[in-house]
Tab-separated table of C-alpha atoms in Angstrom:
chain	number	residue	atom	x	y	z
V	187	UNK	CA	156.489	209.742	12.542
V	188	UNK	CA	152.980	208.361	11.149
V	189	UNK	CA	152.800	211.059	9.088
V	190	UNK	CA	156.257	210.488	7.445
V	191	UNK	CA	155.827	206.916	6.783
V	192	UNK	CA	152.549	207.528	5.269
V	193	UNK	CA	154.110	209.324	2.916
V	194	UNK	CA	156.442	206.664	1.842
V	195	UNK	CA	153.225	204.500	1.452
V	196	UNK	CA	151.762	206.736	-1.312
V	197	UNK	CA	155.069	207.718	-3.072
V	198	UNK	CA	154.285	206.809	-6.981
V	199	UNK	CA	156.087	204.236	-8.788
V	200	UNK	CA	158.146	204.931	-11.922
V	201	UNK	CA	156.129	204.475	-14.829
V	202	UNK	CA	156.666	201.264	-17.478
V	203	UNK	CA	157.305	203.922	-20.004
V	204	UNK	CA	159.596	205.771	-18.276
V	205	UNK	CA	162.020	202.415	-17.002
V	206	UNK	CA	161.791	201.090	-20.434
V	207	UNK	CA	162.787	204.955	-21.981
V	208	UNK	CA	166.094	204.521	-19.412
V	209	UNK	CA	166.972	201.027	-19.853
V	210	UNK	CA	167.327	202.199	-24.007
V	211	UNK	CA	169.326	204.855	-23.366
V	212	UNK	CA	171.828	202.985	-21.047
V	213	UNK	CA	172.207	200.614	-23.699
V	214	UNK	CA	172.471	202.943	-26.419
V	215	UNK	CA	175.044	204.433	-24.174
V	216	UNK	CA	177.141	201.163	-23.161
V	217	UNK	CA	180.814	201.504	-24.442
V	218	UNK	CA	180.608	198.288	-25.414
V	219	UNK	CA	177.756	197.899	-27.881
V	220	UNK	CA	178.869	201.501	-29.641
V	221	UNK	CA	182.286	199.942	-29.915
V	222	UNK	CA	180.933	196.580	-30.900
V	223	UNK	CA	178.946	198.610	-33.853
V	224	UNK	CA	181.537	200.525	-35.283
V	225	UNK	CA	183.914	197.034	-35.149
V	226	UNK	CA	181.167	195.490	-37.092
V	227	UNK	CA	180.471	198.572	-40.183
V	228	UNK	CA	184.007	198.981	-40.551
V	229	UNK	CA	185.494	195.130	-40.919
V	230	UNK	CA	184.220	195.267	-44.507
V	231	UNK	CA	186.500	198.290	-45.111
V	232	UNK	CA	189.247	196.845	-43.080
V	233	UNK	CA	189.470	193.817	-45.300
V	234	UNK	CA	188.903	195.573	-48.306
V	235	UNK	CA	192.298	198.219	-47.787
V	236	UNK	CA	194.270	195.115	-46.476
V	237	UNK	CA	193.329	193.503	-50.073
V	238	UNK	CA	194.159	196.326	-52.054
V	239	UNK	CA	197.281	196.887	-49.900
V	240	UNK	CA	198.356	193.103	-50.930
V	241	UNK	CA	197.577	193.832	-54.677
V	242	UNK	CA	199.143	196.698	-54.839
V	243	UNK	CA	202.399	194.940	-53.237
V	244	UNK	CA	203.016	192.261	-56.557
V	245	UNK	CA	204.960	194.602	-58.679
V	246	UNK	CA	206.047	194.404	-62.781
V	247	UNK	CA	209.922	193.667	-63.084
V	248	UNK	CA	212.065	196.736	-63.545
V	249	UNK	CA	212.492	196.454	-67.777
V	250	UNK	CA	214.871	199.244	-67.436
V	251	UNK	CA	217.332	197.634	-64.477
V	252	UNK	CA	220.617	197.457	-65.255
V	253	UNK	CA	220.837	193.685	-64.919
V	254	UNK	CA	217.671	193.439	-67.242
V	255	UNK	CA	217.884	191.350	-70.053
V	256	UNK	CA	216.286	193.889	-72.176
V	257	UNK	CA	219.772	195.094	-72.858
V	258	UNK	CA	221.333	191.884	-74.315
V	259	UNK	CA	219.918	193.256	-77.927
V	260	UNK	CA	220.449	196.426	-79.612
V	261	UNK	CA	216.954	196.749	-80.128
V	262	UNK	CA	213.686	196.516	-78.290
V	263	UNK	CA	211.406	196.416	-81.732
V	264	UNK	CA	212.333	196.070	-85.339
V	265	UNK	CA	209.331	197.486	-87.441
V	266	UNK	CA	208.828	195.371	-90.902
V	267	UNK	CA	207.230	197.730	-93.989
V	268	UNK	CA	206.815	198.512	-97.168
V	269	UNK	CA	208.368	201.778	-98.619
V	270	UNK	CA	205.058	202.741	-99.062
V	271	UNK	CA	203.751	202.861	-95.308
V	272	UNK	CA	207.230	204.741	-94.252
V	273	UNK	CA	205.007	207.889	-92.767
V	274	UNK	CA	202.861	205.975	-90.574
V	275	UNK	CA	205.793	204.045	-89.383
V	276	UNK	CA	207.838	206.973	-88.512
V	277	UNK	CA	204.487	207.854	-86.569
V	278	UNK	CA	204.490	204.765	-84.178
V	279	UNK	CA	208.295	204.450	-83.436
V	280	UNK	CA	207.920	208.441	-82.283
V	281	UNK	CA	205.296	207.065	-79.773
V	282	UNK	CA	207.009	204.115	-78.826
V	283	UNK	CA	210.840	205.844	-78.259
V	284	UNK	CA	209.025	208.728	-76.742
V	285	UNK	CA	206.962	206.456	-73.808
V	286	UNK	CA	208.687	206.441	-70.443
V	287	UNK	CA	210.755	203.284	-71.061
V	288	UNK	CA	212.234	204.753	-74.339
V	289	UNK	CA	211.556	201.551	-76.510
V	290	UNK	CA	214.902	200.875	-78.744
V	291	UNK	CA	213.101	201.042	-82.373
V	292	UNK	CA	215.016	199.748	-85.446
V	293	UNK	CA	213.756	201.917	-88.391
V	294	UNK	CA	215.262	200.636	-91.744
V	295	UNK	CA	215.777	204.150	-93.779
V	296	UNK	CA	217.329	205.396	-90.390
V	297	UNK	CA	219.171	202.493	-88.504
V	298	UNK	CA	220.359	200.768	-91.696
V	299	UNK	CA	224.147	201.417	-91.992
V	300	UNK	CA	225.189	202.905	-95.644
V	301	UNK	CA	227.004	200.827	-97.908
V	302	UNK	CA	225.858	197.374	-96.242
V	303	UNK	CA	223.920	194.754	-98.327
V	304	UNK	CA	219.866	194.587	-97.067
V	305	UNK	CA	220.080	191.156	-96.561
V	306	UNK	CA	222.682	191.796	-93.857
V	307	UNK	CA	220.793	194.504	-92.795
V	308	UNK	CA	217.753	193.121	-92.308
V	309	UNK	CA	219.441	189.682	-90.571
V	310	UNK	CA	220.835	191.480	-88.304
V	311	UNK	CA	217.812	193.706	-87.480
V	312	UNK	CA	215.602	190.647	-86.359
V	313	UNK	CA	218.396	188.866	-84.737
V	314	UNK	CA	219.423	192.192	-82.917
V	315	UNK	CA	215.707	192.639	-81.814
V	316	UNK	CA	213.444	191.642	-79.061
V	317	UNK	CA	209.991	191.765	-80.847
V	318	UNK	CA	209.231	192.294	-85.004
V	319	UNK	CA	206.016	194.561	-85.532
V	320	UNK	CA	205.112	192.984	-88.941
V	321	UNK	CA	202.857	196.204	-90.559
V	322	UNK	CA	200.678	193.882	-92.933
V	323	UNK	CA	199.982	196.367	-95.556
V	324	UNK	CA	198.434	195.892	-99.075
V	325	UNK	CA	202.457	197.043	-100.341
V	326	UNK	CA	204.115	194.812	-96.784
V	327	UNK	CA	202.241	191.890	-99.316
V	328	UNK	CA	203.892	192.670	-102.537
V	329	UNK	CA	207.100	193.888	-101.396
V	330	UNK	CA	209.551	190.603	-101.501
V	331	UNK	CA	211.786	192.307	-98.931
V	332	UNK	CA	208.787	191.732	-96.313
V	333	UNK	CA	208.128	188.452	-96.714
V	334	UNK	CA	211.961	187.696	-96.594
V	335	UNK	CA	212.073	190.015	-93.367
V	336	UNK	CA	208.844	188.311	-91.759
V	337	UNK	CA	210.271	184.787	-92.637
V	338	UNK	CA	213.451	185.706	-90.961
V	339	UNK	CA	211.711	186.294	-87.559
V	340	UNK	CA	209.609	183.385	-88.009
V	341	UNK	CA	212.986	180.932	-88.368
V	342	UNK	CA	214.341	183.191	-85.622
V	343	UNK	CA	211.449	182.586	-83.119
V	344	UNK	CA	209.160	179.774	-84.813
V	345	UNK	CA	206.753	179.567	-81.311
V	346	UNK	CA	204.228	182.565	-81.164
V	347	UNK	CA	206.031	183.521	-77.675
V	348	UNK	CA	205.091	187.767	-78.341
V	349	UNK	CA	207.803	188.616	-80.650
V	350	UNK	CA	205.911	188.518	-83.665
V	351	UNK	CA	203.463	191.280	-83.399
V	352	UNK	CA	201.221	191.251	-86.740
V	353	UNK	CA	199.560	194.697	-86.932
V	354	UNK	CA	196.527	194.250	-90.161
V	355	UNK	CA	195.929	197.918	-91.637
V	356	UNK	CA	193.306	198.154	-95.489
V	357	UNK	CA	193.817	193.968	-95.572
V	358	UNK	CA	191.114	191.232	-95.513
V	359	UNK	CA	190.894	188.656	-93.429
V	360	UNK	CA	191.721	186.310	-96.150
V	361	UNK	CA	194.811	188.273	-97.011
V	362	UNK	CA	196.256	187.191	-93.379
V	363	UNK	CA	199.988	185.637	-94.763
V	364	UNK	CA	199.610	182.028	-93.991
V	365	UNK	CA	202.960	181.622	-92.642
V	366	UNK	CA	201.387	183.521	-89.511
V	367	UNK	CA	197.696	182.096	-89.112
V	368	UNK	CA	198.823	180.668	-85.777
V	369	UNK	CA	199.344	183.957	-84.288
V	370	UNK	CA	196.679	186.920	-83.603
V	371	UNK	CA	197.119	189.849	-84.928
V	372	UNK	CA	196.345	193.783	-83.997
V	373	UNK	CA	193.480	194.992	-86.590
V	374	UNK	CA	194.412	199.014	-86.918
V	375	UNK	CA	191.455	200.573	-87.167
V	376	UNK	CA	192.463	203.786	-84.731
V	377	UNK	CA	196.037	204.237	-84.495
V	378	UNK	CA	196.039	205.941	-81.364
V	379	UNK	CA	194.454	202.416	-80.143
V	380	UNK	CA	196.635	200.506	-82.018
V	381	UNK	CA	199.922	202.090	-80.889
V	382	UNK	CA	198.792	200.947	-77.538
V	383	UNK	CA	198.337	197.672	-78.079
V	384	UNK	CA	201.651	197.535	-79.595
V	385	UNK	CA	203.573	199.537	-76.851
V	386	UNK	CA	201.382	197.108	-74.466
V	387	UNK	CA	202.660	193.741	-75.796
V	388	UNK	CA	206.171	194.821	-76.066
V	389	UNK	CA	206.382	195.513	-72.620
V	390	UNK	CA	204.576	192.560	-71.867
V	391	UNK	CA	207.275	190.201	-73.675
V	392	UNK	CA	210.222	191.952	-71.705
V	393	UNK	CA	208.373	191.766	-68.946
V	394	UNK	CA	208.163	188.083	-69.193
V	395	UNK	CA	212.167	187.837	-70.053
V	396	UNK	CA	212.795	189.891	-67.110
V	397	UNK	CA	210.549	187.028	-64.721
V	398	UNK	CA	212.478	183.971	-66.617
V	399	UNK	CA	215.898	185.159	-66.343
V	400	UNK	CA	215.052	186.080	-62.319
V	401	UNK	CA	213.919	182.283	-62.178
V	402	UNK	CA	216.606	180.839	-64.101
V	403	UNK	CA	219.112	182.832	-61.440
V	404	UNK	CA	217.236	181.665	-58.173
């Protein structure tokens, strides 16, 4: 009996080391701090999916709907040139009928019907039209056709709205026709560039019809 409770006596204490070591690894351990850590690295990426998530909701208007406005007009684009720039002309409304939304191009030596007068023609090919590419050439400036053409679409839409796209290609600055200082124009320096720009701000004029004719409805 004495010798079993001086045993007890002399039994060694846990070390600090060794208490501190387990009181770590318990709370390493706890469910609740590991979950409390992972809720805490992965709110950032929570928040940052449910943004994208909401961004990715807002959607363009359907251009191509069959209640789209788009097809009140024969034509998405009438292109304005000169004889001389027919080539490079031929070149864009290729790109622009061939993108997924099939832009509607007017092209004069192909649209125009034989036998009718060109000022008919070309009346009817602005008013018939969405948006006028105006390809400011050195021969778009000496050919009175295009300046009757551009003035047209001017008295047709006199408020830079989009449908006047100017496109400047081997013209100065200072060569800009003054009838359309108030409006910016595309400077073609690449064409592959260029064609962009003009695909891009044709859609984003029947875009914008598509949005006021949904408004005007609700």
């Amino acid at each position: 009996m004495a010798g079993w409770f001086r045993r007890l006596l002399h039994k060694p204490k846990p070390s600090l080391v060794e208490s501190s070591l387990k009181s770590s690894q318990s709370a390493s351990s706890s469910p609740s701090s590991s979950s409390s850590a992972k809720s805490t690295s992965s709110s950032p990426d929570v928040s940052l999916a449910t943004s994208s998530i909401s961004l990715s909701s807002v959607s363009a208007p359907d251009i191509s709907a069959s209640d789209s406005p788009r097809w009140d007009k024969s034509y998405d684009v009438c292109i304005c040139h000169s004889e001389g720039d027919v080539e490079l002309v031929e070149e864009l409304v290729s790109y622009l009928e061939g993108q997924p939304e099939s832009f509607r191009c007017f092209l004069q030596l192909r649209d125009a019907v034989a036998g009718s007068a060109v000022v008919t023609e070309l009346c009817d090919a602005v008013q018939n039209s969405h948006c006028w590419v105006m390809l400011i050439t050195p021969g778009f400036l000496q050919d009175p056709w295009c300046k009757y053409q551009m003035h047209q679409a001017l008295a047709e839409a006199p408020m830079a709205n989009g449908r006047t796209i100017p496109v400047l290609k081997d013209v100065d600055r200072k060569d800009y026709p003054r009838e359309l200082r108030n409006i910016y124009y595309i400077y073609m320096a690449l064409k592959e560039k260029s064609f962009r720009q003009i695909r891009d701000t044709v859609m984003r004029y029947l875009q914008e019809l598509c949005r006021s004719s949904t408004k005007r409805m609700d």
